[in-house]
Amino acid sequence: MSNVTPTTSTTRDTVILGSGCSGLTAAIYTARANLKPLVIEGHEPGGQLSITTLVENFPGWPDGVQGPELVENIRKQAEKFGAEMEMGHLVSADLSKSPIELNFGHKIVHTRTLIVASGASARWLGLPSEQALIGHGVSSCATCDGFFFSGKVICVIGGGDSAMEEAMFLTRFATKVYLIHRSAQFRASKIMLDRAMAHPQIEFLTNTIVEEVLGVEEKDVRGIRIRNSVSGEVSEIALSGFFLGIGHIPNAKFFEGQMDLDEDGYIKSHDNVFTTKDGKIIPGVFCAGDVQDRRYRQAITAAGTGCMAALEVEKYLEEHGR
């Protein structure tokens, strides 16, 4: 701790961890309440919207809006009302202290309330070609991007319920969906697996490894190169969309032991945005967005919980003499 520079004795009314849809919406509400929120931008400023192309399902944009533009507009709105943005990475936190203590390595921040809106990062295969084509045919959100693949051939990677759900959903648009799994064994529940296997538009490719997503030069997915892990045979499949269905990683690891998390690391929210420790409410600590939402993971639902958390912060501070 000796190399950490403490902040001044001033204690913040609220700090928001995360600058995606939920964090920035919380910033708008708390800034308008004159709470001068400090928004900490983590390793993915803007959240998953920042790597999304056209967003057509956010209310108020009849012609759609580019993801980075949408999040930038929300940021400007928050800053207009006095929100302060700062790059930083949480090193540790002590939620048991009053005020709450946050260690960002280069400094310590004290705050009366905290909104954890740190999001969840999509799991990727890690292929250079996959990363190069994110937003150009590679997606981690079927609900967000499925519409763009109407009448096309696509694939979904994964073997759990998420992959089955995404594949089933995408049959509404695609003429054919390849469901590609590296093993012959599936983690999916029997009912979801049976449903997907029975669907005439879904073709299963098991014991299959994706070696490359084709189309980097064209900046548009045009196919994949795959290898059968049993036979070693390498082949190519022509398709237009590449969807990841291998889950998300919630950014809540720093709160292990201080906050109730589920088996996958998502915050167990109580009454929408309250946090708990051993089932008891943690005073002044709220959560919003994908870090506590493993079901919907939409920009609009994230914004909604950001609003809820901000309103609870206002109420909490009023009740405690702010």
mmCIF file of C-alpha atoms in Angstrom, residues 15-27 38-50 88-91 93 95 102 104 114-122 248-256 259 261 264-268 273 275 285-293 297 302-303 305-306 309:
data_model
loop_
_atom_site.group_PDB
_atom_site.id
_atom_site.type_symbol
_atom_site.label_atom_id
_atom_site.label_comp_id
_atom_site.label_asym_id
_atom_site.label_seq_id
_atom_site.Cartn_x
_atom_site.Cartn_y
_atom_site.Cartn_z
ATOM 1 C CA VAL A 15 -18.707 5.930 -7.698
ATOM 2 C CA ILE A 16 -19.818 3.916 -10.730
ATOM 3 C CA LEU A 17 -17.655 1.045 -11.913
ATOM 4 C CA GLY A 18 -18.179 0.644 -15.643
ATOM 5 C CA SER A 19 -18.952 2.853 -18.625
ATOM 6 C CA GLY A 20 -21.321 0.713 -20.651
ATOM 7 C CA CYS A 21 -25.047 1.326 -21.041
ATOM 8 C CA SER A 22 -25.848 0.589 -17.393
ATOM 9 C CA GLY A 23 -23.014 2.612 -15.879
ATOM 10 C CA LEU A 24 -23.552 5.640 -18.096
ATOM 11 C CA THR A 25 -27.316 5.625 -17.523
ATOM 12 C CA ALA A 26 -26.651 5.513 -13.782
ATOM 13 C CA ALA A 27 -24.263 8.428 -14.323
ATOM 14 C CA LEU A 38 -17.171 9.421 -10.655
ATOM 15 C CA VAL A 39 -17.395 6.880 -13.501
ATOM 16 C CA ILE A 40 -14.476 4.478 -13.719
ATOM 17 C CA GLU A 41 -13.861 3.158 -17.216
ATOM 18 C CA GLY A 42 -12.350 -0.295 -17.125
ATOM 19 C CA HIS A 43 -10.587 -2.419 -19.729
ATOM 20 C CA GLU A 44 -13.541 -2.138 -22.150
ATOM 21 C CA PRO A 45 -14.656 1.533 -22.154
ATOM 22 C CA GLY A 46 -18.199 1.697 -23.443
ATOM 23 C CA GLY A 47 -18.790 -1.985 -22.765
ATOM 24 C CA GLN A 48 -19.859 -4.417 -25.456
ATOM 25 C CA LEU A 49 -21.668 -1.663 -27.373
ATOM 26 C CA SER A 50 -18.256 -0.285 -28.282
ATOM 27 C CA GLY A 88 -8.893 3.086 -14.055
ATOM 28 C CA HIS A 89 -8.761 -0.537 -13.029
ATOM 29 C CA LEU A 90 -9.966 -1.690 -9.642
ATOM 30 C CA VAL A 91 -7.214 -3.474 -7.710
ATOM 31 C CA ALA A 93 -12.208 -2.947 -2.625
ATOM 32 C CA LEU A 95 -17.110 -2.927 1.085
ATOM 33 C CA LEU A 102 -11.696 1.492 -3.530
ATOM 34 C CA PHE A 104 -7.163 1.734 -8.067
ATOM 35 C CA LEU A 114 -21.070 2.277 -5.132
ATOM 36 C CA ILE A 115 -22.748 1.074 -8.311
ATOM 37 C CA VAL A 116 -21.090 -2.004 -9.810
ATOM 38 C CA ALA A 117 -21.834 -1.860 -13.536
ATOM 39 C CA SER A 118 -18.690 -3.597 -14.720
ATOM 40 C CA GLY A 119 -20.454 -5.789 -17.273
ATOM 41 C CA ALA A 120 -19.648 -9.221 -18.598
ATOM 42 C CA SER A 121 -17.141 -9.988 -21.320
ATOM 43 C CA ALA A 122 -18.090 -12.410 -24.074
ATOM 44 C CA HIS A 248 -19.823 -14.656 -20.870
ATOM 45 C CA ILE A 249 -17.403 -13.853 -18.062
ATOM 46 C CA PRO A 250 -18.911 -11.446 -15.495
ATOM 47 C CA ASN A 251 -16.471 -8.785 -14.326
ATOM 48 C CA ALA A 252 -17.106 -9.267 -10.615
ATOM 49 C CA LYS A 253 -14.076 -11.270 -9.515
ATOM 50 C CA PHE A 254 -12.801 -8.431 -7.311
ATOM 51 C CA PHE A 255 -15.839 -8.871 -5.070
ATOM 52 C CA GLU A 256 -15.412 -12.574 -4.339
ATOM 53 C CA MET A 259 -20.555 -10.112 -2.160
ATOM 54 C CA LEU A 261 -22.002 -14.338 -6.512
ATOM 55 C CA ASP A 264 -20.524 -18.562 -12.682
ATOM 56 C CA GLY A 265 -19.470 -15.369 -10.934
ATOM 57 C CA TYR A 266 -22.500 -13.172 -11.663
ATOM 58 C CA ILE A 267 -23.646 -10.900 -8.841
ATOM 59 C CA LYS A 268 -26.733 -12.297 -7.120
ATOM 60 C CA VAL A 273 -30.171 -3.961 -7.994
ATOM 61 C CA THR A 275 -26.258 -6.576 -3.440
ATOM 62 C CA VAL A 285 -23.663 -1.027 -2.754
ATOM 63 C CA PHE A 286 -25.796 -1.611 -5.843
ATOM 64 C CA CYS A 287 -25.350 -3.446 -9.134
ATOM 65 C CA ALA A 288 -26.584 -2.951 -12.685
ATOM 66 C CA GLY A 289 -26.253 -4.354 -16.168
ATOM 67 C CA ASP A 290 -24.678 -7.540 -17.444
ATOM 68 C CA VAL A 291 -22.590 -8.164 -14.331
ATOM 69 C CA GLN A 292 -25.839 -9.271 -12.669
ATOM 70 C CA ASP A 293 -27.914 -10.220 -15.732
ATOM 71 C CA ARG A 297 -27.959 -8.987 -21.725
ATOM 72 C CA ALA A 302 -28.776 -2.684 -18.883
ATOM 73 C CA ALA A 303 -29.850 0.956 -19.129
ATOM 74 C CA THR A 305 -31.067 -1.387 -14.237
ATOM 75 C CA GLY A 306 -28.620 1.530 -14.356
ATOM 76 C CA ALA A 309 -29.438 1.589 -9.201
#
